[in-house]
């Protein structure tokens, strides 16, 4: 069941991210649905599921983007692994914990992209920090927490994933 769910996530999230979300932005920031999906899968499925789905989603994003190769693979795979570790070691994931965790993971992932651009001037780095990185973290945390609430409360994903977890 999980394999079909993960395949559906890969086949839906990446095209949605690359086509529809290019036209939707607030303050020139778009939610990173791949990062959000990887973190949610990591929280629910564990570190291996988050890592594998992160590598697959990051690889497909790298194939469809004009950026540096392997940046998405490393950042999405690492985010899924960290989210899986957090999900395994926390007794119960609340929306508040998820909000804070997604904001931190998103900021670190955005900083990896700033670092990959090889910006040498500190003014440009600080401008990217307060104009993009923090706004991206807030946007991803809000969308991810709303998705967590929707899937957990309305669709019962937490019960479905708990059966396959151990």
PDB file of C-alpha atoms in Angstrom:
ATOM      1  CA  UNK A   1       0.000   0.000   0.000  1.00  0.00           C
ATOM      2  CA  UNK A   2       2.822   2.402   0.857  1.00  0.00           C
ATOM      3  CA  UNK A   3       4.570   1.807  -2.453  1.00  0.00           C
ATOM      4  CA  UNK A   4       1.448   2.815  -4.375  1.00  0.00           C
ATOM      5  CA  UNK A   5       0.990   5.865  -2.174  1.00  0.00           C
ATOM      6  CA  UNK A   6       4.617   6.942  -2.690  1.00  0.00           C
ATOM      7  CA  UNK A   7       4.387   6.356  -6.444  1.00  0.00           C
ATOM      8  CA  UNK A   8       1.283   8.548  -6.536  1.00  0.00           C
ATOM      9  CA  UNK A   9       3.132  11.240  -4.571  1.00  0.00           C
ATOM     10  CA  UNK A  10       6.004  11.216  -7.081  1.00  0.00           C
ATOM     11  CA  UNK A  11       3.683  11.270 -10.086  1.00  0.00           C
ATOM     12  CA  UNK A  12       1.507  14.088  -8.709  1.00  0.00           C
ATOM     13  CA  UNK A  13       3.784  16.373  -6.686  1.00  0.00           C
ATOM     14  CA  UNK A  14       6.615  16.997  -9.158  1.00  0.00           C
ATOM     15  CA  UNK A  15       4.405  17.990 -12.123  1.00  0.00           C
ATOM     16  CA  UNK A  16       2.243  20.087  -9.805  1.00  0.00           C
ATOM     17  CA  UNK A  17       5.361  21.812  -8.445  1.00  0.00           C
ATOM     18  CA  UNK A  18       6.825  22.527 -11.877  1.00  0.00           C
ATOM     19  CA  UNK A  19       3.643  23.585 -13.714  1.00  0.00           C
ATOM     20  CA  UNK A  20       0.933  24.972 -11.475  1.00  0.00           C
ATOM     21  CA  UNK A  21       2.981  26.491  -8.679  1.00  0.00           C
ATOM     22  CA  UNK A  22       5.090  28.545 -11.085  1.00  0.00           C
ATOM     23  CA  UNK A  23       2.012  30.733 -11.523  1.00  0.00           C
ATOM     24  CA  UNK A  24       1.118  30.931  -7.823  1.00  0.00           C
ATOM     25  CA  UNK A  25       3.391  32.986  -5.601  1.00  0.00           C
ATOM     26  CA  UNK A  26       3.102  35.328  -2.658  1.00  0.00           C
ATOM     27  CA  UNK A  27       5.977  37.795  -2.265  1.00  0.00           C
ATOM     28  CA  UNK A  28       7.795  35.759  -4.942  1.00  0.00           C
ATOM     29  CA  UNK A  29       7.823  32.688  -2.674  1.00  0.00           C
ATOM     30  CA  UNK A  30       6.160  29.389  -3.588  1.00  0.00           C
ATOM     31  CA  UNK A  31       5.646  26.411  -1.308  1.00  0.00           C
ATOM     32  CA  UNK A  32       8.076  23.577  -1.996  1.00  0.00           C
ATOM     33  CA  UNK A  33       5.615  20.710  -2.266  1.00  0.00           C
ATOM     34  CA  UNK A  34       8.376  18.149  -2.753  1.00  0.00           C
ATOM     35  CA  UNK A  35      10.052  19.165   0.504  1.00  0.00           C
ATOM     36  CA  UNK A  36       6.717  19.161   2.322  1.00  0.00           C
ATOM     37  CA  UNK A  37       5.795  15.713   0.951  1.00  0.00           C
ATOM     38  CA  UNK A  38       9.194  14.286   1.869  1.00  0.00           C
ATOM     39  CA  UNK A  39       8.969  15.651   5.416  1.00  0.00           C
ATOM     40  CA  UNK A  40       5.446  14.314   5.915  1.00  0.00           C
ATOM     41  CA  UNK A  41       6.452  10.898   4.617  1.00  0.00           C
ATOM     42  CA  UNK A  42       9.508  10.974   6.863  1.00  0.00           C
ATOM     43  CA  UNK A  43       7.422  11.871   9.909  1.00  0.00           C
ATOM     44  CA  UNK A  44       4.884   9.137   9.207  1.00  0.00           C
ATOM     45  CA  UNK A  45       6.931   6.423   7.519  1.00  0.00           C
ATOM     46  CA  UNK A  46      10.341   6.699   9.135  1.00  0.00           C
ATOM     47  CA  UNK A  47      13.797   7.737   8.071  1.00  0.00           C
ATOM     48  CA  UNK A  48      14.281   5.144   5.321  1.00  0.00           C
ATOM     49  CA  UNK A  49      10.994   6.021   3.614  1.00  0.00           C
ATOM     50  CA  UNK A  50      11.747   9.738   3.897  1.00  0.00           C
ATOM     51  CA  UNK A  51      15.281   9.281   2.565  1.00  0.00           C
ATOM     52  CA  UNK A  52      14.256   7.143  -0.416  1.00  0.00           C
ATOM     53  CA  UNK A  53      11.317   9.350  -1.386  1.00  0.00           C
ATOM     54  CA  UNK A  54      13.496  12.440  -0.900  1.00  0.00           C
ATOM     55  CA  UNK A  55      16.151  11.076  -3.230  1.00  0.00           C
ATOM     56  CA  UNK A  56      13.551  10.155  -5.857  1.00  0.00           C
ATOM     57  CA  UNK A  57      11.735  13.503  -5.665  1.00  0.00           C
ATOM     58  CA  UNK A  58      14.998  15.454  -5.565  1.00  0.00           C
ATOM     59  CA  UNK A  59      16.351  13.557  -8.556  1.00  0.00           C
ATOM     60  CA  UNK A  60      13.196  14.210 -10.571  1.00  0.00           C
ATOM     61  CA  UNK A  61      13.305  17.900  -9.601  1.00  0.00           C
ATOM     62  CA  UNK A  62      16.953  18.115 -10.646  1.00  0.00           C
ATOM     63  CA  UNK A  63      16.094  16.565 -13.995  1.00  0.00           C
ATOM     64  CA  UNK A  64      13.377  19.155 -14.642  1.00  0.00           C
ATOM     65  CA  UNK A  65      15.232  22.237 -13.396  1.00  0.00           C
ATOM     66  CA  UNK A  66      18.088  24.262 -14.788  1.00  0.00           C
ATOM     67  CA  UNK A  67      19.934  24.441 -11.466  1.00  0.00           C
ATOM     68  CA  UNK A  68      22.954  22.591 -10.202  1.00  0.00           C
ATOM     69  CA  UNK A  69      22.723  18.832 -10.299  1.00  0.00           C
ATOM     70  CA  UNK A  70      22.453  16.981  -6.952  1.00  0.00           C
ATOM     71  CA  UNK A  71      21.376  19.984  -4.866  1.00  0.00           C
ATOM     72  CA  UNK A  72      17.760  18.801  -4.714  1.00  0.00           C
ATOM     73  CA  UNK A  73      18.789  15.168  -4.253  1.00  0.00           C
ATOM     74  CA  UNK A  74      20.925  15.976  -1.228  1.00  0.00           C
ATOM     75  CA  UNK A  75      18.571  18.529   0.338  1.00  0.00           C
ATOM     76  CA  UNK A  76      15.361  16.519  -0.136  1.00  0.00           C
ATOM     77  CA  UNK A  77      16.979  13.224   0.875  1.00  0.00           C
ATOM     78  CA  UNK A  78      18.504  14.814   3.969  1.00  0.00           C
ATOM     79  CA  UNK A  79      15.208  16.485   4.858  1.00  0.00           C
ATOM     80  CA  UNK A  80      13.344  13.177   4.613  1.00  0.00           C
ATOM     81  CA  UNK A  81      15.950  11.420   6.740  1.00  0.00           C
ATOM     82  CA  UNK A  82      15.903  14.126   9.450  1.00  0.00           C
ATOM     83  CA  UNK A  83      12.097  14.206   9.463  1.00  0.00           C
ATOM     84  CA  UNK A  84      12.051  10.421   9.798  1.00  0.00           C
ATOM     85  CA  UNK A  85      14.431  10.539  12.746  1.00  0.00           C
ATOM     86  CA  UNK A  86      12.290  13.183  14.407  1.00  0.00           C
ATOM     87  CA  UNK A  87       9.123  11.197  13.750  1.00  0.00           C
ATOM     88  CA  UNK A  88      10.623   8.045  15.212  1.00  0.00           C
ATOM     89  CA  UNK A  89      11.938   9.679  18.381  1.00  0.00           C
ATOM     90  CA  UNK A  90       8.899  11.815  19.198  1.00  0.00           C
ATOM     91  CA  UNK A  91       6.045  10.161  21.030  1.00  0.00           C
ATOM     92  CA  UNK A  92       3.341  12.107  19.208  1.00  0.00           C
ATOM     93  CA  UNK A  93       3.737  14.608  16.400  1.00  0.00           C
ATOM     94  CA  UNK A  94       1.540  17.624  16.965  1.00  0.00           C
ATOM     95  CA  UNK A  95       0.880  20.368  14.410  1.00  0.00           C
ATOM     96  CA  UNK A  96       3.030  22.743  16.485  1.00  0.00           C
ATOM     97  CA  UNK A  97       6.018  20.397  16.401  1.00  0.00           C
ATOM     98  CA  UNK A  98       5.510  19.886  12.684  1.00  0.00           C
ATOM     99  CA  UNK A  99       5.249  23.645  12.098  1.00  0.00           C
ATOM    100  CA  UNK A 100       8.560  24.317  13.842  1.00  0.00           C
ATOM    101  CA  UNK A 101      10.285  21.303  12.300  1.00  0.00           C
ATOM    102  CA  UNK A 102       9.178  22.134   8.766  1.00  0.00           C
ATOM    103  CA  UNK A 103      10.239  25.764   9.168  1.00  0.00           C
ATOM    104  CA  UNK A 104      13.732  24.744  10.311  1.00  0.00           C
ATOM    105  CA  UNK A 105      14.138  22.067   7.617  1.00  0.00           C
ATOM    106  CA  UNK A 106      12.916  24.462   4.927  1.00  0.00           C
ATOM    107  CA  UNK A 107      15.305  27.214   6.043  1.00  0.00           C
ATOM    108  CA  UNK A 108      18.253  24.799   6.024  1.00  0.00           C
ATOM    109  CA  UNK A 109      17.257  23.518   2.579  1.00  0.00           C
ATOM    110  CA  UNK A 110      16.974  27.077   1.258  1.00  0.00           C
ATOM    111  CA  UNK A 111      20.374  27.912   2.719  1.00  0.00           C
ATOM    112  CA  UNK A 112      21.824  24.958   0.794  1.00  0.00           C
ATOM    113  CA  UNK A 113      20.557  26.561  -2.406  1.00  0.00           C
ATOM    114  CA  UNK A 114      22.020  29.931  -1.446  1.00  0.00           C
ATOM    115  CA  UNK A 115      25.345  28.212  -0.746  1.00  0.00           C
ATOM    116  CA  UNK A 116      25.202  26.354  -4.090  1.00  0.00           C
ATOM    117  CA  UNK A 117      24.955  29.674  -5.935  1.00  0.00           C
ATOM    118  CA  UNK A 118      28.481  30.457  -4.685  1.00  0.00           C
ATOM    119  CA  UNK A 119      27.624  33.992  -3.603  1.00  0.00           C
ATOM    120  CA  UNK A 120      30.757  35.656  -2.267  1.00  0.00           C
ATOM    121  CA  UNK A 121      29.328  38.977  -1.120  1.00  0.00           C
ATOM    122  CA  UNK A 122      27.832  38.979   2.361  1.00  0.00           C
ATOM    123  CA  UNK A 123      25.293  41.659   1.430  1.00  0.00           C
ATOM    124  CA  UNK A 124      23.767  39.340  -1.152  1.00  0.00           C
ATOM    125  CA  UNK A 125      23.688  36.462   1.331  1.00  0.00           C
ATOM    126  CA  UNK A 126      21.932  38.538   3.994  1.00  0.00           C
ATOM    127  CA  UNK A 127      19.484  39.881   1.414  1.00  0.00           C
ATOM    128  CA  UNK A 128      18.659  36.309   0.370  1.00  0.00           C
ATOM    129  CA  UNK A 129      18.278  35.332   4.031  1.00  0.00           C
ATOM    130  CA  UNK A 130      15.635  37.854   4.955  1.00  0.00           C
ATOM    131  CA  UNK A 131      13.930  38.168   1.569  1.00  0.00           C
ATOM    132  CA  UNK A 132      13.684  34.504   0.593  1.00  0.00           C
ATOM    133  CA  UNK A 133      14.918  31.977   3.144  1.00  0.00           C
ATOM    134  CA  UNK A 134      12.771  32.976   6.108  1.00  0.00           C
ATOM    135  CA  UNK A 135       9.698  33.603   3.940  1.00  0.00           C
ATOM    136  CA  UNK A 136      10.195  30.197   2.317  1.00  0.00           C
ATOM    137  CA  UNK A 137      10.379  28.570   5.752  1.00  0.00           C
ATOM    138  CA  UNK A 138       7.164  30.237   6.888  1.00  0.00           C
ATOM    139  CA  UNK A 139       5.365  29.341   3.653  1.00  0.00           C
ATOM    140  CA  UNK A 140       6.467  25.688   3.712  1.00  0.00           C
ATOM    141  CA  UNK A 141       5.636  25.339   7.402  1.00  0.00           C
ATOM    142  CA  UNK A 142       2.134  26.770   6.939  1.00  0.00           C
ATOM    143  CA  UNK A 143       1.313  24.636   3.891  1.00  0.00           C
ATOM    144  CA  UNK A 144       2.866  21.510   5.438  1.00  0.00           C
ATOM    145  CA  UNK A 145       0.990  21.910   8.701  1.00  0.00           C
ATOM    146  CA  UNK A 146      -2.283  22.422   6.835  1.00  0.00           C
ATOM    147  CA  UNK A 147      -1.580  19.294   4.762  1.00  0.00           C
ATOM    148  CA  UNK A 148      -0.721  17.344   7.933  1.00  0.00           C
ATOM    149  CA  UNK A 149      -3.970  18.398   9.559  1.00  0.00           C
ATOM    150  CA  UNK A 150      -5.948  17.532   6.419  1.00  0.00           C
ATOM    151  CA  UNK A 151      -4.382  14.118   5.902  1.00  0.00           C
ATOM    152  CA  UNK A 152      -4.304  13.115   9.549  1.00  0.00           C
ATOM    153  CA  UNK A 153      -7.730  14.310  10.596  1.00  0.00           C
ATOM    154  CA  UNK A 154      -9.773  13.861   7.430  1.00  0.00           C
ATOM    155  CA  UNK A 155      -8.205  10.972   5.540  1.00  0.00           C
ATOM    156  CA  UNK A 156      -6.804   8.855   8.382  1.00  0.00           C
ATOM    157  CA  UNK A 157      -3.322   8.584   6.860  1.00  0.00           C
ATOM    158  CA  UNK A 158      -1.796   8.293  10.325  1.00  0.00           C
ATOM    159  CA  UNK A 159      -3.680   5.049  10.981  1.00  0.00           C
ATOM    160  CA  UNK A 160      -2.820   3.661   7.541  1.00  0.00           C
ATOM    161  CA  UNK A 161       0.900   4.405   7.917  1.00  0.00           C
ATOM    162  CA  UNK A 162       1.055   3.153  11.519  1.00  0.00           C
ATOM    163  CA  UNK A 163       0.054  -0.326  10.368  1.00  0.00           C
ATOM    164  CA  UNK A 164       3.042  -0.596   8.017  1.00  0.00           C
ATOM    165  CA  UNK A 165       5.591   1.187  10.181  1.00  0.00           C
ATOM    166  CA  UNK A 166       7.110  -1.621  12.265  1.00  0.00           C
TER     167      UNK A 166
END
